[in-house]
PDB file of C-alpha atoms in Angstrom:
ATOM      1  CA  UNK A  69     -18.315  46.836  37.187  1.00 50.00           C
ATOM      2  CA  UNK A  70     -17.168  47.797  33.611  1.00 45.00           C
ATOM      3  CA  UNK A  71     -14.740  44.618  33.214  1.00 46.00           C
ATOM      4  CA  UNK A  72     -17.458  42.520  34.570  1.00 44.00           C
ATOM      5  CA  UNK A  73     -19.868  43.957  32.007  1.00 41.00           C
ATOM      6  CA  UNK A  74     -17.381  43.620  28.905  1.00 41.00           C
ATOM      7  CA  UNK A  75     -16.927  39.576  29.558  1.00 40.00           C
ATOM      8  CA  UNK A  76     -21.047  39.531  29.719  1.00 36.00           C
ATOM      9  CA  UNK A  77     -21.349  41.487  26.435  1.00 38.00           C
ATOM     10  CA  UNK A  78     -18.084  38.856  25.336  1.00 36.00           C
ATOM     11  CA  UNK A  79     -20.057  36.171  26.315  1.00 38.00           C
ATOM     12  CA  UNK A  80     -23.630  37.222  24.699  1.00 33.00           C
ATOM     13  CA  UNK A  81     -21.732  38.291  21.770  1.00 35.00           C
ATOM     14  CA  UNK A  82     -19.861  34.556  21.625  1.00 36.00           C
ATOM     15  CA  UNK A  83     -23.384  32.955  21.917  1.00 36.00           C
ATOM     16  CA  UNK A  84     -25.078  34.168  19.656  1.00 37.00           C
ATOM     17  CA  UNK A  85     -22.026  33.739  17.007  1.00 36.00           C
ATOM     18  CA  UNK A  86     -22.317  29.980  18.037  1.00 42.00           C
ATOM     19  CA  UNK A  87     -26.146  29.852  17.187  1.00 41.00           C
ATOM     20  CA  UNK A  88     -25.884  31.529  13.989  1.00 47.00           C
ATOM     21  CA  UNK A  89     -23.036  28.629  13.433  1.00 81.00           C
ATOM     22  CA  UNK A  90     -25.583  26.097  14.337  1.00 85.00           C
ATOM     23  CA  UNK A  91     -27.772  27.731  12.095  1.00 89.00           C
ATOM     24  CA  UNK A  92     -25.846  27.589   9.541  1.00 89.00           C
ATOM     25  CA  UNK A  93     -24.777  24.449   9.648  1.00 89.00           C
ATOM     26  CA  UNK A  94     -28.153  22.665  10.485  1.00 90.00           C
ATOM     27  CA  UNK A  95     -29.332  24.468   6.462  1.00 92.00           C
ATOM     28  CA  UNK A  96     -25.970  23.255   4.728  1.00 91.00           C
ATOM     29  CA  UNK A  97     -26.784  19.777   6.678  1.00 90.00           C
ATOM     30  CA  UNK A  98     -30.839  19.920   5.139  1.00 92.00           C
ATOM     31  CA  UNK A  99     -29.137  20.955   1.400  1.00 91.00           C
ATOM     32  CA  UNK A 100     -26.815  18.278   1.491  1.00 88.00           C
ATOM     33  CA  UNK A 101     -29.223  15.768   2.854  1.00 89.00           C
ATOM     34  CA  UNK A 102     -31.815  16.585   0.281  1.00 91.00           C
ATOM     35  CA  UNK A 103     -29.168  16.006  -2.596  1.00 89.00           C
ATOM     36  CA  UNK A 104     -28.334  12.389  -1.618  1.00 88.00           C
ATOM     37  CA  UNK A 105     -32.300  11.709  -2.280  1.00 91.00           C
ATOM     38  CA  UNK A 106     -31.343  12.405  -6.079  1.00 91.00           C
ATOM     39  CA  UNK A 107     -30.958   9.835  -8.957  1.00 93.00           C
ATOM     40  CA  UNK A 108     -29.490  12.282 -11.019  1.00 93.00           C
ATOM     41  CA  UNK A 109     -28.748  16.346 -11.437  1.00 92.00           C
ATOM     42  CA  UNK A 110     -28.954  18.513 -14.542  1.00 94.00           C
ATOM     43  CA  UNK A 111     -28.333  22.158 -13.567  1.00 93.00           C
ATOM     44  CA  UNK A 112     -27.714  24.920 -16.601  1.00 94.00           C
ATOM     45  CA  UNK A 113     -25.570  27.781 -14.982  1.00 93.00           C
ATOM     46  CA  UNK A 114     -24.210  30.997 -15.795  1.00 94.00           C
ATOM     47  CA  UNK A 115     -20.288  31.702 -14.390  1.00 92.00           C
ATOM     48  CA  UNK A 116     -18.421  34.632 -14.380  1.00 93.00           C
ATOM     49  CA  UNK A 117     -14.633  35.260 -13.584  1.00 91.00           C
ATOM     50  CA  UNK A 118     -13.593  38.867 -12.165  1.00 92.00           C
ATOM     51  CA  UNK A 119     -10.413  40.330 -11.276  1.00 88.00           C
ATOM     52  CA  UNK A 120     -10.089  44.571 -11.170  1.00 80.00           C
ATOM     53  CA  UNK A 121      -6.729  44.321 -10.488  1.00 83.00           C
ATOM     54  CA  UNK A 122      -5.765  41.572 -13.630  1.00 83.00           C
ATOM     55  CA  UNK A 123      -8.147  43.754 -16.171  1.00 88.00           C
ATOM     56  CA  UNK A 124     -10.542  40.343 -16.041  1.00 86.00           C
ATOM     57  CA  UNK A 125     -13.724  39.962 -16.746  1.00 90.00           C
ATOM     58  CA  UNK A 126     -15.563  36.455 -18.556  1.00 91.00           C
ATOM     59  CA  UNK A 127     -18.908  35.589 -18.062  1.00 94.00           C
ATOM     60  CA  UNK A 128     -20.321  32.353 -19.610  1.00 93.00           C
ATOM     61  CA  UNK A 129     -22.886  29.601 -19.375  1.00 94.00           C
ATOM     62  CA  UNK A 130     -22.843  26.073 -19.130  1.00 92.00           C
ATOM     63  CA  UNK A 131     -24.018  22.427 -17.881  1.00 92.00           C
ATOM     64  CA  UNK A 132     -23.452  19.843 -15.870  1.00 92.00           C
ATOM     65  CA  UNK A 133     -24.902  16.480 -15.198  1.00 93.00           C
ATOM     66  CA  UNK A 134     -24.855  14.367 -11.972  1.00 92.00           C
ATOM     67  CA  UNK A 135     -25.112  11.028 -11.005  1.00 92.00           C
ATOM     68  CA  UNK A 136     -23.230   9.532  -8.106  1.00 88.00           C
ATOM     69  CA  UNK A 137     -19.544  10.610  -8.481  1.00 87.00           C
ATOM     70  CA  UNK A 138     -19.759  10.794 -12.278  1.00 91.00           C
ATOM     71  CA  UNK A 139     -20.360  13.968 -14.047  1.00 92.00           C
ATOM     72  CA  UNK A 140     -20.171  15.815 -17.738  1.00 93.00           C
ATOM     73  CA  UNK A 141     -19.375  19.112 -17.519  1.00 93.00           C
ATOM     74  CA  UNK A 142     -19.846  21.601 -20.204  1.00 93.00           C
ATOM     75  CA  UNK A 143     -18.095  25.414 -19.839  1.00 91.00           C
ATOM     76  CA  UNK A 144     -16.559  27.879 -22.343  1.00 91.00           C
ATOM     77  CA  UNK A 145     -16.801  25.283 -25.166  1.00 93.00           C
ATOM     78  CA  UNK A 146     -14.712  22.197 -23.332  1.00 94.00           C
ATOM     79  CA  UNK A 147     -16.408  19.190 -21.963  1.00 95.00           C
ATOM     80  CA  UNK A 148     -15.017  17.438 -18.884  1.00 93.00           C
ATOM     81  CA  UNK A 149     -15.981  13.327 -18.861  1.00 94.00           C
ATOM     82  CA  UNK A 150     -15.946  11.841 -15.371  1.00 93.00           C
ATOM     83  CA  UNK A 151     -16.742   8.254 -15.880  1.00 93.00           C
ATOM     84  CA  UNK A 152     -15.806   7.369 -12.346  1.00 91.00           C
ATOM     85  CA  UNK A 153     -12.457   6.041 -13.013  1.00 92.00           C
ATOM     86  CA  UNK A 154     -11.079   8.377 -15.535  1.00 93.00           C
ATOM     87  CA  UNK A 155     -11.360  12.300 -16.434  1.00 93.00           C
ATOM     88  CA  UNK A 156     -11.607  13.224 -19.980  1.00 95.00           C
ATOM     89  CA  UNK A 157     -11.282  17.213 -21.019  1.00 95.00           C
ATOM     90  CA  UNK A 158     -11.921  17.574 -24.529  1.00 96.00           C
ATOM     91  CA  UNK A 159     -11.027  20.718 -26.085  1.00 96.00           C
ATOM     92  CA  UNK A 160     -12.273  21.363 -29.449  1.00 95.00           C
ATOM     93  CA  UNK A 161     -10.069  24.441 -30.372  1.00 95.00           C
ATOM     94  CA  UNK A 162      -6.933  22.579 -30.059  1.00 95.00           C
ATOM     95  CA  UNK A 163      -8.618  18.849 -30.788  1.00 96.00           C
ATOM     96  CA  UNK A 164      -6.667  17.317 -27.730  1.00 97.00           C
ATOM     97  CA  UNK A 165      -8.226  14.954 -25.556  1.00 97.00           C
ATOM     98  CA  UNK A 166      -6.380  15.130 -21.795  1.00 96.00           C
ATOM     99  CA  UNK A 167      -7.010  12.243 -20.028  1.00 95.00           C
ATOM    100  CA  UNK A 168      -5.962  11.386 -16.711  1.00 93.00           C
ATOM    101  CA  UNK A 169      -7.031   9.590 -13.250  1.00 88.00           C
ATOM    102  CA  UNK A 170      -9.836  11.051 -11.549  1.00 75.00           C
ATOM    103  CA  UNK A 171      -9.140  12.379  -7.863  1.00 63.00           C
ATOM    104  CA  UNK A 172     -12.135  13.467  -6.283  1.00 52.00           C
ATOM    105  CA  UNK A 173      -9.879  14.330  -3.362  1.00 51.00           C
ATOM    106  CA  UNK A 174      -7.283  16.900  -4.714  1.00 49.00           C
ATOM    107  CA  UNK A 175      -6.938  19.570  -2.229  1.00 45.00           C
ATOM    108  CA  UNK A 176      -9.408  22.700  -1.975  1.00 47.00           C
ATOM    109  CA  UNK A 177     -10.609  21.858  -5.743  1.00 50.00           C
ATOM    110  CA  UNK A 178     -14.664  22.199  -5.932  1.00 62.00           C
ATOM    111  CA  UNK A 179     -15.183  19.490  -8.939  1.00 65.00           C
ATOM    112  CA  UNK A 180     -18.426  19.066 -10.469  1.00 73.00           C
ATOM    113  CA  UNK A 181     -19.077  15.949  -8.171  1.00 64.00           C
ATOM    114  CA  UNK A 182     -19.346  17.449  -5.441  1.00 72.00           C
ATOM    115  CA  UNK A 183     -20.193  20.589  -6.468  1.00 73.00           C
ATOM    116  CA  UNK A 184     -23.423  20.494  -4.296  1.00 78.00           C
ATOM    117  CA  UNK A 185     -21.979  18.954  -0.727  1.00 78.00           C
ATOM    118  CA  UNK A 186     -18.776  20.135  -0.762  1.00 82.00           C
ATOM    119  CA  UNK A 187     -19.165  22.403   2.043  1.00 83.00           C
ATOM    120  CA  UNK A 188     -19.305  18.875   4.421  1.00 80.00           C
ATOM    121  CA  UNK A 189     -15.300  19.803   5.454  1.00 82.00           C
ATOM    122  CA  UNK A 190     -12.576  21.889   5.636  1.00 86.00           C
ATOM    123  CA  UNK A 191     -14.963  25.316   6.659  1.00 88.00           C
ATOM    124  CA  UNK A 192     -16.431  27.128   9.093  1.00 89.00           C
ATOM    125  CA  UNK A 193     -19.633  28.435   9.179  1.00 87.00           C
ATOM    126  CA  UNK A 194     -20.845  31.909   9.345  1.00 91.00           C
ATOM    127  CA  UNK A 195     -24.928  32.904   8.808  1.00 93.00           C
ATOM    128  CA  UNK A 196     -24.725  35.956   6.484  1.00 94.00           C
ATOM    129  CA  UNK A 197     -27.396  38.018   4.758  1.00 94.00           C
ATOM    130  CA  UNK A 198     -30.430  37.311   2.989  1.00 95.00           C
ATOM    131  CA  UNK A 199     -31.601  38.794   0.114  1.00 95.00           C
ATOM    132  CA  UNK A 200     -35.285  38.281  -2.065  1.00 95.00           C
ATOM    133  CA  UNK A 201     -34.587  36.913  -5.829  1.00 92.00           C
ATOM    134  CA  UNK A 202     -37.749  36.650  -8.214  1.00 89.00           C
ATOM    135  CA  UNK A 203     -39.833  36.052  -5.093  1.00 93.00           C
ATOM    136  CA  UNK A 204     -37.106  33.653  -3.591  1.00 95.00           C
ATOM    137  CA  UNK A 205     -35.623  33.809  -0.482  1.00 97.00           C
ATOM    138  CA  UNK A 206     -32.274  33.296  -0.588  1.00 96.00           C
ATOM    139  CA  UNK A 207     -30.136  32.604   2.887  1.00 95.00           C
ATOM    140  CA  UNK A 208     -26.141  33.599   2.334  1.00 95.00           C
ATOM    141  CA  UNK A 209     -23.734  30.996   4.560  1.00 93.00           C
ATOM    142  CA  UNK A 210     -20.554  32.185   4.105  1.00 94.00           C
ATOM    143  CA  UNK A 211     -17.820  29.322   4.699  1.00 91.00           C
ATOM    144  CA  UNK A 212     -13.785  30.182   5.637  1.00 92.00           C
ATOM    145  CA  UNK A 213     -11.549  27.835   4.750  1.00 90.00           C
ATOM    146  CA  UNK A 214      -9.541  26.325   7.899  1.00 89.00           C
ATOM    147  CA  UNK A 215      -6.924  25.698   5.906  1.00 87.00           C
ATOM    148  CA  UNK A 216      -4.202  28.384   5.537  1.00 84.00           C
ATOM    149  CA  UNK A 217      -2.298  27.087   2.417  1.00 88.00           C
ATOM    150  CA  UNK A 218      -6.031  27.183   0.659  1.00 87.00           C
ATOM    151  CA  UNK A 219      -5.824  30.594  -1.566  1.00 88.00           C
ATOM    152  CA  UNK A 220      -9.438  31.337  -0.984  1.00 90.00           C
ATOM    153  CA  UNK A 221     -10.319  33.866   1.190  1.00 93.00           C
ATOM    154  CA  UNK A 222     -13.722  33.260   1.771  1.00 93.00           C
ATOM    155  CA  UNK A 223     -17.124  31.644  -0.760  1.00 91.00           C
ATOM    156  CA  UNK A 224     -20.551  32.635  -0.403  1.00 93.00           C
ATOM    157  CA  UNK A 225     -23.656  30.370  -0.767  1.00 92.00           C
ATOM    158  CA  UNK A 226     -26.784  31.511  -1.430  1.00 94.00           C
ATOM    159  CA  UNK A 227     -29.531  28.534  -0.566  1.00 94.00           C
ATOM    160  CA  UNK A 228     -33.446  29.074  -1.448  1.00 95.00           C
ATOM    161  CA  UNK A 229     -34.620  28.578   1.953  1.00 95.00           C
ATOM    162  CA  UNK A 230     -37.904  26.747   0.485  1.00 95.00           C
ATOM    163  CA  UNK A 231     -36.656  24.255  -1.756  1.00 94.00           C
ATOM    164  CA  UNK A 232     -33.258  23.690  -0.093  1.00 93.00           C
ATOM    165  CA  UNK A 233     -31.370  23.916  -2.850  1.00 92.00           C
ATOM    166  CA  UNK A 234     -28.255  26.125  -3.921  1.00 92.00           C
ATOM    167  CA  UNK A 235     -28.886  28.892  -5.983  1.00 94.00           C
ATOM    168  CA  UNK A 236     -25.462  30.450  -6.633  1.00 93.00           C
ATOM    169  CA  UNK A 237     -21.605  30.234  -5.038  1.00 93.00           C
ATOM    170  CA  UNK A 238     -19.350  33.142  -4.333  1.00 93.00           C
ATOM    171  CA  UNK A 239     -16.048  32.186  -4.200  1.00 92.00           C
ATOM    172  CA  UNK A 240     -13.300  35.039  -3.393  1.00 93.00           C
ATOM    173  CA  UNK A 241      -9.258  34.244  -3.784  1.00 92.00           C
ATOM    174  CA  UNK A 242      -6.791  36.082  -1.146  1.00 91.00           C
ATOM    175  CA  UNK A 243      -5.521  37.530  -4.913  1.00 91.00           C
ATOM    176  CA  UNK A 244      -8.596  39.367  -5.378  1.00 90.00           C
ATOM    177  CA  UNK A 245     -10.489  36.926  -7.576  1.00 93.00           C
ATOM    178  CA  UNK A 246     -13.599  36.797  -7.517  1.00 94.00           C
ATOM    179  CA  UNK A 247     -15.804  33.882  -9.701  1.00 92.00           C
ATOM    180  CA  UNK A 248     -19.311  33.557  -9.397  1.00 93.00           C
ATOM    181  CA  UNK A 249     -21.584  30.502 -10.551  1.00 92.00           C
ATOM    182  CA  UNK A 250     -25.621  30.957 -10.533  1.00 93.00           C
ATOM    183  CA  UNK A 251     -27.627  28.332 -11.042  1.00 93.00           C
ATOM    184  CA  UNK A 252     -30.057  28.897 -14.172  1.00 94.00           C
ATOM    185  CA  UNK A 253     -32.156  25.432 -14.322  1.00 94.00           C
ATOM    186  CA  UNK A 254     -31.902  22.691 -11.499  1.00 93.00           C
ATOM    187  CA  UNK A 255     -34.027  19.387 -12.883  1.00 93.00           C
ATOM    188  CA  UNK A 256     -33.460  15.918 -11.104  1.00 93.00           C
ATOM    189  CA  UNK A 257     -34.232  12.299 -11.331  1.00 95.00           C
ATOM    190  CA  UNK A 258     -34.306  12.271 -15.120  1.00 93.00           C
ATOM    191  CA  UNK A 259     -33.626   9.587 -17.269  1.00 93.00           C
ATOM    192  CA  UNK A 260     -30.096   9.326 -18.736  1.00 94.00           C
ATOM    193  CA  UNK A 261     -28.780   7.215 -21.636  1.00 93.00           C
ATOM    194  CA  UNK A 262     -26.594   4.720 -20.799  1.00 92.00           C
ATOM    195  CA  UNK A 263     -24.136   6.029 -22.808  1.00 94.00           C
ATOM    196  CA  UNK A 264     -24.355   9.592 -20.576  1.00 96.00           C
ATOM    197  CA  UNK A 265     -21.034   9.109 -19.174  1.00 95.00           C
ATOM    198  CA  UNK A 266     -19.196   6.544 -21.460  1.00 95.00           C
ATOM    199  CA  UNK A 267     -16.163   8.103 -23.586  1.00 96.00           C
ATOM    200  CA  UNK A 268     -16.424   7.797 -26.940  1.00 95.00           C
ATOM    201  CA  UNK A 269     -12.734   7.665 -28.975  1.00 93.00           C
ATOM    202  CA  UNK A 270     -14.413   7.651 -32.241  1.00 94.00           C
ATOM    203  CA  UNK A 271     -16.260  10.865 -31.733  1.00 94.00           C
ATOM    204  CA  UNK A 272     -12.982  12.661 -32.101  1.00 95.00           C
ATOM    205  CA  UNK A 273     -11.293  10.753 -34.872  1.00 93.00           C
ATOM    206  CA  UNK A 274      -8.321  13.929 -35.697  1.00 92.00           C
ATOM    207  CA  UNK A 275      -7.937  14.465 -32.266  1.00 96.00           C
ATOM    208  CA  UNK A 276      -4.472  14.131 -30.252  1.00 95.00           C
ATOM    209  CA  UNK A 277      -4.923  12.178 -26.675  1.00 95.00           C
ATOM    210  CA  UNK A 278      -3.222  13.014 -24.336  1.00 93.00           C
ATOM    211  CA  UNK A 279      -2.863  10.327 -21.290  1.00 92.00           C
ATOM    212  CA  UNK A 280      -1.636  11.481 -17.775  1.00 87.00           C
ATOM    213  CA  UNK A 281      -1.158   8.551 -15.027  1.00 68.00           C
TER     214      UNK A 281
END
């Protein structure tokens, strides 16, 4: 009688962790679904870096913009250029322009790109807590990485239930790392300038480029 009620508890226990995975997966499915709908993204975010163990501790802000695959990325006072073919980091401190092939695909790296669906592959699915921010609900889906060579233990992503969007991400290293990015401003479907994601040599006239193929 006890064994044969410890593999029903096993089982209810196994079912309902499969229909909180469903769960989850059916709101990451509605976010990403609702971001292919957009023209373009402009978020503003706040990011912070901790490690107790290292003595770190950086907190910043910055920007990003979206459309398609190409981005501009501004954090700690360096811009990152995506034009689609190319990645520019410019770097005013040491006026060096690094500029090398753009690969979307590089292993368990979240670029700006696909900042916002990259959650498609490569995790599990867990429904976590949910918390109340400024009269938001906000649903935590915490993702595992199935990969064991990745060197993050787990990320957290907070979703606002209503507008399906992501409000911040959570992401914690196996070294104790912990880096947090909260979205401040989410606009879409603005208008860009033409020149949003063109590369401009002339801006930076003193500056050394650096080209890796």
């Amino acid at each position: 009688m006890k064994k044969l009620l410890f593999w029903v508890l096993v089982f209810a226990l196994s079912a309902q962790v499969q229909a909180q995975d469903k769960k989850a997966k059916n709101l990451l499915n509605q976010v990403s679904s609702k971001v292919k709908t957009y023209k373009t993204i402009k978020i503003d975010f706040k990011y912070s870096l901790q490690n107790a163990k290292e003595n770190v501790n950086q907190e910043s802000s910055g920007s990003v913009v979206l459309q398609n695959n190409k981005y501009l990325l501004q954090l700690m006072g360096v811009t990152k250029l995506f034009d689609g073919k190319r990645v520019y980091t410019i770097n005013p401190e040491d006026e060096e322009i690094t500029i090398s092939k753009g690969n979307d695909k590089e292993d368990n790296l979240i670029t700006p790109s696909k900042m916002l669906t990259f959650y498609n592959t490569g995790y599990s699915y867990t429904w976590d807590i949910s918390q109340t921010v400024k009269g938001r609900s906000i649903q935590y889906i915490k993702l595992v990485p199935t990969t064991a060579k990745d060197q993050r233990k787990q990320i957290l992503l907070g979703i606002d239930t209503k507008a399906k969007q992501i409000y911040n991400l959570i992401e914690v290293g196996k070294n104790g790392t912990k880096t947090t990015l909260t979205v401040v401003s989410f606009k879409t479907n603005q208008k860009l300038s033409v020149n949003q994601f063109k590369f401009d040599k002339a801006k930076y006239p003193n500056y050394y480029l650096n080209t890796i193929e």
